[in-house]
mmCIF file of C-alpha atoms in Angstrom:
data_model
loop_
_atom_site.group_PDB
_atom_site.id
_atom_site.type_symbol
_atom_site.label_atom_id
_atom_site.label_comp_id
_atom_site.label_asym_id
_atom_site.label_seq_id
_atom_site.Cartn_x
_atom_site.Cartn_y
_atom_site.Cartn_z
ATOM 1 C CA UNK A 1 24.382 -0.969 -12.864
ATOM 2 C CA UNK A 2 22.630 1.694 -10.901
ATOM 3 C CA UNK A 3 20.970 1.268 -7.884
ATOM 4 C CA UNK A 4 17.819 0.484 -9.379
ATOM 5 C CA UNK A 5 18.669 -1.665 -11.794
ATOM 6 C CA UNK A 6 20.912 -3.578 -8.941
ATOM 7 C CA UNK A 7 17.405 -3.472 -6.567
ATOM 8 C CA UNK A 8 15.636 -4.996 -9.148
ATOM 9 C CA UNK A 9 18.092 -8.027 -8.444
ATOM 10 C CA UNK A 10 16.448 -9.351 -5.079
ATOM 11 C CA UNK A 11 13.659 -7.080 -4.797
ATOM 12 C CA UNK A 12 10.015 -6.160 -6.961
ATOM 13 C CA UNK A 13 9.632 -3.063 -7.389
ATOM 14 C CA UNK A 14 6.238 -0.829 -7.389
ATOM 15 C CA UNK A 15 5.698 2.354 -8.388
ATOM 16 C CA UNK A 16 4.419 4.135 -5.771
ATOM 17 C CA UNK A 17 1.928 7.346 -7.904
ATOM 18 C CA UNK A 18 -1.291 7.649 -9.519
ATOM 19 C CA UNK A 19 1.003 9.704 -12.783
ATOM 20 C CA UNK A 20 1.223 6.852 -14.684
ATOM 21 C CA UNK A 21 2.870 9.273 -17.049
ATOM 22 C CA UNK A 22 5.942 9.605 -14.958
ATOM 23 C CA UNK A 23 6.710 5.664 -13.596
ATOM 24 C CA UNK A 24 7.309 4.457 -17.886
ATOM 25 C CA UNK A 25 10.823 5.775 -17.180
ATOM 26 C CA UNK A 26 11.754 3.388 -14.003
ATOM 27 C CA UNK A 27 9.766 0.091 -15.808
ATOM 28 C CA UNK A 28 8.646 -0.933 -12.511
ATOM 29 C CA UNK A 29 6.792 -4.215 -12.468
ATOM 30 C CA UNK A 30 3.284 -3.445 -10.140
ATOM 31 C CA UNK A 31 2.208 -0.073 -9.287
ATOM 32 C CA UNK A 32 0.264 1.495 -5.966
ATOM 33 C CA UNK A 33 -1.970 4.195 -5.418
ATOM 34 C CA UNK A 34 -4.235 5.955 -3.025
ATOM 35 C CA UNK A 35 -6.652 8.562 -2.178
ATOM 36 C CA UNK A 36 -3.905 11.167 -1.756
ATOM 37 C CA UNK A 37 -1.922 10.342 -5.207
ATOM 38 C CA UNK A 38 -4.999 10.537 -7.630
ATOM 39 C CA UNK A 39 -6.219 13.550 -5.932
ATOM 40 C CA UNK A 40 -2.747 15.164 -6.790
ATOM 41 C CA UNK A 41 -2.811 13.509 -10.168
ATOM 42 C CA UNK A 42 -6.595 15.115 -10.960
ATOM 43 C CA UNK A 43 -4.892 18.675 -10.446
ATOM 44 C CA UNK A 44 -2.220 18.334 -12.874
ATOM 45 C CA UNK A 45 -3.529 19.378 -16.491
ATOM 46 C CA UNK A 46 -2.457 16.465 -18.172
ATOM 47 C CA UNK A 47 -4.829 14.154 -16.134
ATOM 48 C CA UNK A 48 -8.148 16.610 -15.809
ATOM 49 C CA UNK A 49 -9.732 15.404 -19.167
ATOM 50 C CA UNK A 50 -9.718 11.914 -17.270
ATOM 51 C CA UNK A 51 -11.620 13.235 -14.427
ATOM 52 C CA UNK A 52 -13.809 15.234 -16.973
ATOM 53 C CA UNK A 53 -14.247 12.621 -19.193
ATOM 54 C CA UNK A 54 -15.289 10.259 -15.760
ATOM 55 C CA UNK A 55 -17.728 12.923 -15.119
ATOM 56 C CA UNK A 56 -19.265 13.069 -18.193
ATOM 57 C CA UNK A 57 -19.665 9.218 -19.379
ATOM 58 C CA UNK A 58 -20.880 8.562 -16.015
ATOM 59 C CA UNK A 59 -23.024 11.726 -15.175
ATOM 60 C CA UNK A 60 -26.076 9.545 -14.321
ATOM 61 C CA UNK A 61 -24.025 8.293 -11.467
ATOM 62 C CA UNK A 62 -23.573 8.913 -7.973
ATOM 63 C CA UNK A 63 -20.170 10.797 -7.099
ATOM 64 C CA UNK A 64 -19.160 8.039 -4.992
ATOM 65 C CA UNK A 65 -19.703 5.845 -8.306
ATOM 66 C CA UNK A 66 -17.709 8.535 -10.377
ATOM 67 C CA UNK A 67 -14.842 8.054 -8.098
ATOM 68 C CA UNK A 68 -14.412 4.794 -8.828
ATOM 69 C CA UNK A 69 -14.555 4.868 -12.245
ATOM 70 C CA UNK A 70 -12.012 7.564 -11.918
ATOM 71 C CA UNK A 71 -9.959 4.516 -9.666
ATOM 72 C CA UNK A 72 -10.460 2.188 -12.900
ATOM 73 C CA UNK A 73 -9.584 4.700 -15.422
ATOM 74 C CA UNK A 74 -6.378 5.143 -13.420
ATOM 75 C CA UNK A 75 -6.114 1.776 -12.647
ATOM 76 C CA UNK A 76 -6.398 0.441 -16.632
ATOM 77 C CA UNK A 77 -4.061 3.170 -18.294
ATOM 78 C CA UNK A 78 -1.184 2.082 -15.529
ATOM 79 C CA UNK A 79 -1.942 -2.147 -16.597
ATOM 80 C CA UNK A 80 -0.993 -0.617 -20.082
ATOM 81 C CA UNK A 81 2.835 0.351 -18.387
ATOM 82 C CA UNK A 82 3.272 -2.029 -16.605
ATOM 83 C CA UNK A 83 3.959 -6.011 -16.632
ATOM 84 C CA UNK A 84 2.208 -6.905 -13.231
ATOM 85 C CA UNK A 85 -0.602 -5.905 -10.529
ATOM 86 C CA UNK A 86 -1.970 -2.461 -9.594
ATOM 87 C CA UNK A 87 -3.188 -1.546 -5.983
ATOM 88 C CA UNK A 88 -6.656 0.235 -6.327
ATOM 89 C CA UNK A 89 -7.809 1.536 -2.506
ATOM 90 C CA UNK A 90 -10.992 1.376 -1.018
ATOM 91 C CA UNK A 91 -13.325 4.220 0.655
ATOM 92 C CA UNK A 92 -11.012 4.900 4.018
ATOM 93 C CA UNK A 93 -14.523 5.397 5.332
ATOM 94 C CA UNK A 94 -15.173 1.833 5.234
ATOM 95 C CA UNK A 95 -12.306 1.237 7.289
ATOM 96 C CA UNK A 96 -14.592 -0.045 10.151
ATOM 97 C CA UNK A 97 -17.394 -1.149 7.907
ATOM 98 C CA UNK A 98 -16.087 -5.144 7.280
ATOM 99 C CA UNK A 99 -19.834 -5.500 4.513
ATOM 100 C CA UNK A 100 -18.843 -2.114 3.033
ATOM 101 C CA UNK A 101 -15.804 -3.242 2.327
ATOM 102 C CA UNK A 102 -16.574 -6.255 1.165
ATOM 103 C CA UNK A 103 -19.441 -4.855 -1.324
ATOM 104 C CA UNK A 104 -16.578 -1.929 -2.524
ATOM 105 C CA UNK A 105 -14.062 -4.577 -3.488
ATOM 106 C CA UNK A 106 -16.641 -6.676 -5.452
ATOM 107 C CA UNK A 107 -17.542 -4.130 -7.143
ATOM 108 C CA UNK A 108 -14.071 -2.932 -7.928
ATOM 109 C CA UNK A 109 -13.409 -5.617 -9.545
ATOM 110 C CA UNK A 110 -16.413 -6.025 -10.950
ATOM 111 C CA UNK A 111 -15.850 -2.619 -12.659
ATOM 112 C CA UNK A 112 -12.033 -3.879 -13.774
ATOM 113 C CA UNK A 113 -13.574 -7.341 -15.180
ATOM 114 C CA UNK A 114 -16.249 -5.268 -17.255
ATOM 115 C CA UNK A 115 -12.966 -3.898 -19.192
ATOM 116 C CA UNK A 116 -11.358 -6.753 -19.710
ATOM 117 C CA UNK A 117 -8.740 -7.368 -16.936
ATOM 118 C CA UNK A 118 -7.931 -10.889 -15.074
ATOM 119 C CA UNK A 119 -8.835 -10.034 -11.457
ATOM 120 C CA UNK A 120 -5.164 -11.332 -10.720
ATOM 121 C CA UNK A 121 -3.637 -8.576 -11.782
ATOM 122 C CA UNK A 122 -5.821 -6.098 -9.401
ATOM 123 C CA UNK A 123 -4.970 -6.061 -5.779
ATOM 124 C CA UNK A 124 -7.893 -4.259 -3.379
ATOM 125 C CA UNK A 125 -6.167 -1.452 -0.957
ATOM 126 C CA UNK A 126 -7.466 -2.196 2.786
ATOM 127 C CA UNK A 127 -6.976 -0.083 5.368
ATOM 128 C CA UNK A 128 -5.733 -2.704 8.562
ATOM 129 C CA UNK A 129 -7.923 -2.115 11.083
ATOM 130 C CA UNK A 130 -9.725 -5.972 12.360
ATOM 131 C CA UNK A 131 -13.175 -5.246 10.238
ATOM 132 C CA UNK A 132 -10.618 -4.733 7.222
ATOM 133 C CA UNK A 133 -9.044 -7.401 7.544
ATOM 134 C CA UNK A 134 -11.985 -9.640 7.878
ATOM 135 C CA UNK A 135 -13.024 -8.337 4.741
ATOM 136 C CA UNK A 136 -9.982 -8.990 2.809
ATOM 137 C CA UNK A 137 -10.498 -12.470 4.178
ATOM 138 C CA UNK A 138 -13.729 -13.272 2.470
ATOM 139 C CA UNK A 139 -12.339 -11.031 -0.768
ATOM 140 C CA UNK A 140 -9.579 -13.598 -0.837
ATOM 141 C CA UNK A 141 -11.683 -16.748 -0.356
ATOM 142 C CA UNK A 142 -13.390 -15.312 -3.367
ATOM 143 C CA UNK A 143 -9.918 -14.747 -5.286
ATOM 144 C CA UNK A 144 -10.146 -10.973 -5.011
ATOM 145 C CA UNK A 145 -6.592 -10.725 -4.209
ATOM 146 C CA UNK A 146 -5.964 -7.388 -1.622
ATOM 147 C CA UNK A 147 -3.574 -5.402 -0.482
ATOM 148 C CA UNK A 148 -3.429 -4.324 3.383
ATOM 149 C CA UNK A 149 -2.108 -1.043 4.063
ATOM 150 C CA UNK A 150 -1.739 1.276 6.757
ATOM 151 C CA UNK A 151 0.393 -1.438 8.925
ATOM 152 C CA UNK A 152 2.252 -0.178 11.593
ATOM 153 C CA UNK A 153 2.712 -3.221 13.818
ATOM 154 C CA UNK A 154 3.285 -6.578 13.502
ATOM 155 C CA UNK A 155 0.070 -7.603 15.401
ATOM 156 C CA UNK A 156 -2.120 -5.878 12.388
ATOM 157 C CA UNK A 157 0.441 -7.730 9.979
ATOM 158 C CA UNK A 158 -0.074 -11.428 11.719
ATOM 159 C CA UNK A 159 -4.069 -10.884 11.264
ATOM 160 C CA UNK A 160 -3.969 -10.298 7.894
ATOM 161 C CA UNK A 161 -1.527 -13.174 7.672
ATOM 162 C CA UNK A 162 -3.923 -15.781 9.151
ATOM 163 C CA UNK A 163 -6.159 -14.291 6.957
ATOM 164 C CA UNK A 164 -4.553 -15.420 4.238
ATOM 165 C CA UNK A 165 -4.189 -11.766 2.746
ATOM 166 C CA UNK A 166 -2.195 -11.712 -0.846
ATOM 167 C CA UNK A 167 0.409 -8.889 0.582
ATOM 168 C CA UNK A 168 0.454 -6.446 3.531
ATOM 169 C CA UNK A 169 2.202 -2.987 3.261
ATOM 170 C CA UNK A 170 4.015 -1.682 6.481
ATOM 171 C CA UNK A 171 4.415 1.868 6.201
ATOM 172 C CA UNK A 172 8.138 2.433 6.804
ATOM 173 C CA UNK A 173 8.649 6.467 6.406
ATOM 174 C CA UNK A 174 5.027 7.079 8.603
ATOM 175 C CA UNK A 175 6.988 4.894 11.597
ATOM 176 C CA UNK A 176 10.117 6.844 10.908
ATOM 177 C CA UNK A 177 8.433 10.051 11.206
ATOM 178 C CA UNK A 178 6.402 9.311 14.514
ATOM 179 C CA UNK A 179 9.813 8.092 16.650
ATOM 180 C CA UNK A 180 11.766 11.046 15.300
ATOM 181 C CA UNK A 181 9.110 13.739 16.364
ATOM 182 C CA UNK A 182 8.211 11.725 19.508
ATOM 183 C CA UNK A 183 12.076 11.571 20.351
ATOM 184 C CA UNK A 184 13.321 13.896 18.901
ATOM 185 C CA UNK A 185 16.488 11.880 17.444
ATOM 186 C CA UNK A 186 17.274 11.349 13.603
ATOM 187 C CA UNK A 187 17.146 7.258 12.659
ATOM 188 C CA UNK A 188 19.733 6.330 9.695
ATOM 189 C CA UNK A 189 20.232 2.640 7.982
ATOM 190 C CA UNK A 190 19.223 -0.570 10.614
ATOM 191 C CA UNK A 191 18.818 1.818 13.268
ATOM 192 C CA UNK A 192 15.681 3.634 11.622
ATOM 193 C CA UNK A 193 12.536 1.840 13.342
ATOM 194 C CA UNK A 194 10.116 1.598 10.066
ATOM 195 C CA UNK A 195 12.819 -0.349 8.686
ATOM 196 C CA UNK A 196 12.990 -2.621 11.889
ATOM 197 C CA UNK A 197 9.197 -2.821 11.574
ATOM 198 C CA UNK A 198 9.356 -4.279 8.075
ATOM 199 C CA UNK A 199 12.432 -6.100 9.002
ATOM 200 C CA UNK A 200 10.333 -7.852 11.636
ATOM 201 C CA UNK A 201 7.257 -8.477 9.944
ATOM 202 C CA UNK A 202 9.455 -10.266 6.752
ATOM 203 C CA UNK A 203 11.249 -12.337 9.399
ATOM 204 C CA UNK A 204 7.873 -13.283 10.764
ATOM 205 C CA UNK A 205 6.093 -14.496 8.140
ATOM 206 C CA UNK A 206 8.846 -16.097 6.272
ATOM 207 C CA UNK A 207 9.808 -18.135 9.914
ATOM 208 C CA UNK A 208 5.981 -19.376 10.142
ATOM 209 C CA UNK A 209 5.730 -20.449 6.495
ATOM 210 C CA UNK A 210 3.151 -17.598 5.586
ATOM 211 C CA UNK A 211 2.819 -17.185 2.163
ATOM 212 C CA UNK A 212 1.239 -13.411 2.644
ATOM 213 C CA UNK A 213 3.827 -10.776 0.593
ATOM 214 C CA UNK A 214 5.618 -7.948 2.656
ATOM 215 C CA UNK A 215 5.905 -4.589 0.707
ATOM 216 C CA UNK A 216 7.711 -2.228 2.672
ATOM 217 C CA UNK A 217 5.958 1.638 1.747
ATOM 218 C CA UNK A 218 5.810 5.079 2.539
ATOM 219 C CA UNK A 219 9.669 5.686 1.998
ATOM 220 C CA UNK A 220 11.207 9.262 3.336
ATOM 221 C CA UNK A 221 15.128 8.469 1.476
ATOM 222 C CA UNK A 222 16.850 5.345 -0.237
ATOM 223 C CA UNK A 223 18.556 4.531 2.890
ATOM 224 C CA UNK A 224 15.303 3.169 4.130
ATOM 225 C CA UNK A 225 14.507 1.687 0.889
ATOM 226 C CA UNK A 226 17.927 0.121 1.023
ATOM 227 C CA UNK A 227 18.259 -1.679 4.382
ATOM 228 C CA UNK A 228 15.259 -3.474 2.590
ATOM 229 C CA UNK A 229 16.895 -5.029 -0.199
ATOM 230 C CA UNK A 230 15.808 -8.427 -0.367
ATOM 231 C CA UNK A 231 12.090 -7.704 0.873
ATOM 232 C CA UNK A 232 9.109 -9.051 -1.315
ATOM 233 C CA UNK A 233 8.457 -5.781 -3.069
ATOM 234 C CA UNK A 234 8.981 -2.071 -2.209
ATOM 235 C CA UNK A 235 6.872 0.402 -3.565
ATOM 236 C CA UNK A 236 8.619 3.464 -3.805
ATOM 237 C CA UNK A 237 7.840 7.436 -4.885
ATOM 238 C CA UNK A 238 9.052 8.529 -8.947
ATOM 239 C CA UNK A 239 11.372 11.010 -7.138
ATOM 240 C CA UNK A 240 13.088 8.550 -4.884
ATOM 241 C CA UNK A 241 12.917 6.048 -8.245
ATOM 242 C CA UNK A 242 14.647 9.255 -9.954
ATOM 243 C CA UNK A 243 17.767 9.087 -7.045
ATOM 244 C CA UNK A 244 17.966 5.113 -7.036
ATOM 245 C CA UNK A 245 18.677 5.080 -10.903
ATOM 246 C CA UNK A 246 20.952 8.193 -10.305
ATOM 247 C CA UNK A 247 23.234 6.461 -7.828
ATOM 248 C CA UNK A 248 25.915 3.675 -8.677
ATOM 249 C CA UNK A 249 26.978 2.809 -5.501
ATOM 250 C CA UNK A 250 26.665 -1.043 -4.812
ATOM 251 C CA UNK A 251 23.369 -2.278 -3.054
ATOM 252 C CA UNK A 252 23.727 -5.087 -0.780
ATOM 253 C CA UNK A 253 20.792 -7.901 -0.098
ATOM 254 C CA UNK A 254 19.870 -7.251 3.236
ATOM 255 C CA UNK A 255 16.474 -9.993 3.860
ATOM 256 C CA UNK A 256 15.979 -13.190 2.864
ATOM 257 C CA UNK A 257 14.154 -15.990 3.560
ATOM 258 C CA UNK A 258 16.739 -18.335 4.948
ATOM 259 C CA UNK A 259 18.084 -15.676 7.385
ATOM 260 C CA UNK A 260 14.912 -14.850 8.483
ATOM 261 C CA UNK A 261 14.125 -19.093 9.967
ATOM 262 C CA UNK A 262 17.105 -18.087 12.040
ATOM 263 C CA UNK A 263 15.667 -15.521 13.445
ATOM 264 C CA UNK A 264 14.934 -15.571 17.353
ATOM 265 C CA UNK A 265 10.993 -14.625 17.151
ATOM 266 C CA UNK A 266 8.246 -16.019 19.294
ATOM 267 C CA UNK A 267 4.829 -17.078 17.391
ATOM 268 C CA UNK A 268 1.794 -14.949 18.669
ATOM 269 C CA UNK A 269 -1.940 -15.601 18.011
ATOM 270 C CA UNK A 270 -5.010 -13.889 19.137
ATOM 271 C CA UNK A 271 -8.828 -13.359 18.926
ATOM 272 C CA UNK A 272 -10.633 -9.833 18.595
ATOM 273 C CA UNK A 273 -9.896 -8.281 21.902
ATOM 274 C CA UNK A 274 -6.648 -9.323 22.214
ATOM 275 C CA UNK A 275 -5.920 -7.839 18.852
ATOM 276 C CA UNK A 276 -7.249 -4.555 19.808
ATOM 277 C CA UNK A 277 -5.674 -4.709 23.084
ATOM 278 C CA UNK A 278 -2.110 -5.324 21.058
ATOM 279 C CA UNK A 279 -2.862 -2.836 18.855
ATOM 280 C CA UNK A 280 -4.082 -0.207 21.508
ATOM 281 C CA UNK A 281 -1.009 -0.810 23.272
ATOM 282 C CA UNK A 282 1.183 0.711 20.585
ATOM 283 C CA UNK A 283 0.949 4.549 20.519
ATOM 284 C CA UNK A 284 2.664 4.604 17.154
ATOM 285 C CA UNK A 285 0.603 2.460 15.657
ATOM 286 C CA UNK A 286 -2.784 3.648 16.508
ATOM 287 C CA UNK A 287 -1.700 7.026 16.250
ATOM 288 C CA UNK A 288 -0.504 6.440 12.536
ATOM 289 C CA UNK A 289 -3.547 4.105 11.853
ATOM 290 C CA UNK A 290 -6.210 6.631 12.990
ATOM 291 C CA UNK A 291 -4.094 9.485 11.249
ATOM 292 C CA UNK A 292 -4.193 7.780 7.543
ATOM 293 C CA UNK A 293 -7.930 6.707 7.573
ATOM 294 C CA UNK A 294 -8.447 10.407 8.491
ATOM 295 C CA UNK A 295 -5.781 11.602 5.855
ATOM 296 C CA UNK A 296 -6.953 9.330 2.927
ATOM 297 C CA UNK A 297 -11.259 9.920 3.761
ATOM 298 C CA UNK A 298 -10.266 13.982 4.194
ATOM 299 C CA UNK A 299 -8.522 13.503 0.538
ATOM 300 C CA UNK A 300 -11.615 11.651 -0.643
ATOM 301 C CA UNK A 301 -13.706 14.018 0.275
ATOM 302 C CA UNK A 302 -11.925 16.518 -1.670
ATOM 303 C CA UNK A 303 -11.979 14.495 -4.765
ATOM 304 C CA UNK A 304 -16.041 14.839 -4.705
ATOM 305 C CA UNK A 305 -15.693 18.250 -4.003
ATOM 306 C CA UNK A 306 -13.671 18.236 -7.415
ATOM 307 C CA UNK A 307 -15.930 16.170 -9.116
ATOM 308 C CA UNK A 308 -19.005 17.827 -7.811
ATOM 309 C CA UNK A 309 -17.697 21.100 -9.533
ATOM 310 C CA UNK A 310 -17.772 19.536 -13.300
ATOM 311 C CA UNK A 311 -21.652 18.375 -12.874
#
């Protein structure tokens, strides 16, 4: 078997584009996107007649509307691939907005429902600052299932645990690339720390009896992807997919569940404050947190100025 194949073994995979085109190859069983990969999808010429179609059935609409019936169009032709869940995101600019949130995710699925798809198959991208995460709570209570990203620290990841969040994604190659320009050293295998990060956040939950999934993202090479073997799920890039499947060499299990009760880890709590205070204490992860809700809202903000050019 190749690496893939042998991943699939002890590990869900996701497909981690909005070219829905491209992931049929690697049959992956859920799929992920974000602001960034449907704005790169709208520029390729074989997905612009979905953004002008989107445009044109829903010219009556605001652009902020448009884009999200872009996000279902997306979302639905991807359900047709694939056997599981896809990750629809919300506006990054409601990553301090905990209502805003709220209202985008109802009406997400709202939107999916009106087509004809089982909310359990949608999961609702949150950003994982505390007002998102006290949105995905009430989402959840409502069995809108969601999807925490941007998680850099295991503080952020214990919130949305209490919280009884459906899966959390720590962002494994964003970690990676803040130590290595802040030290200026290259991390390989166990050593890199966005592997540790995911590593710890696994052990974590599994010790404490959370039920909250762990999908390690944001990959930079299969080494990282490998010293996760064994995780929940990893949602991982076509062209890292494309190496996986191209590679025989054997893949080891690296997490599990059992290992991880052994693990020496202390339980930690907290309210608001203290949360922030953990949070603000880790330049990495505030640094990477403020970075993506600036990345993804900059990349939204290009998709109106795309849309805005067909009306």
């Amino acid at each position: 078997m190749n690496q893939l194949e042998q991943l699939k073994q002890f590990t869900t995979i996701v497909a981690d584009t909005g070219d829905f085109q491209t992931m049929k190859a690697f049959a992956p069983h859920d799929a992920t996107t974000n602001p960034s990969l449907i704005l790169k999808a709208v520029q390729k010429t074989d997905y612009q007649p979905l953004m002008e179609k989107a445009v044109r059935d829903h010219a009556a609409l605001s652009t902020g509307d448009i884009i999200d019936q872009l996000l279902i169009v997306f979302g639905l032709e991807i359900l047709k691939i694939i056997p599981g869940r896809v990750s629809t995101e919300t506006d990054a600019r409601l990553s301090f907005d905990t209502q805003g949130t709220i209202d985008k995710g109802r009406k997400l699925i709202g939107l999916y429902e009106a087509a004809g798809i089982d909310r359990k198959r949608i999961l609702i991208k949150i950003a994982s600052t505390w007002e998102g995460i006290r949105a995905a709570e009430v989402l959840e209570k409502e069995g809108i299932h969601c999807n925490l990203t941007l998680l850099f620290s295991l503080p952020q990841a214990v919130a949305c645990a209490e919280a009884k969040v459906q899966l959390v994604s720590p962002f494994v190659g964003r970690i990676y690339d803040w130590y290595k320009k802040s030290t200026g050293k290259e991390y390989t295998g166990a050593a890199d720390p966005g592997v540790q990060s995911v590593k710890q956040v696994y052990s974590y939950f599994r010790k404490f009896g959370y039920a909250t999934e762990v999908m390690g993202a944001s990959f930079r090479n299969t080494s990282q992807i490998l010293e996760l073997a064994g995780c929940d799920l990893l949602t991982i890039s076509p062209d890292l997919l494309e190496k996986l499947e191209g590679s025989s060499e054997p893949v080891t299990r690296k997490l599990s569940a059992e290992a991880s009760k052994e693990d020496d880890i202390q339980k930690i709590s907290f309210d608001e404050p203290a949360f922030r205070n953990m949070v603000n204490d880790d330049a990495m992860a505030t640094e990477k947190l403020a970075e993506g809700i600036r990345q993804f809202s900059a990349d939204t903000v290009k998709l109106e100025k795309l849309i805005e050019a067909l009306r």
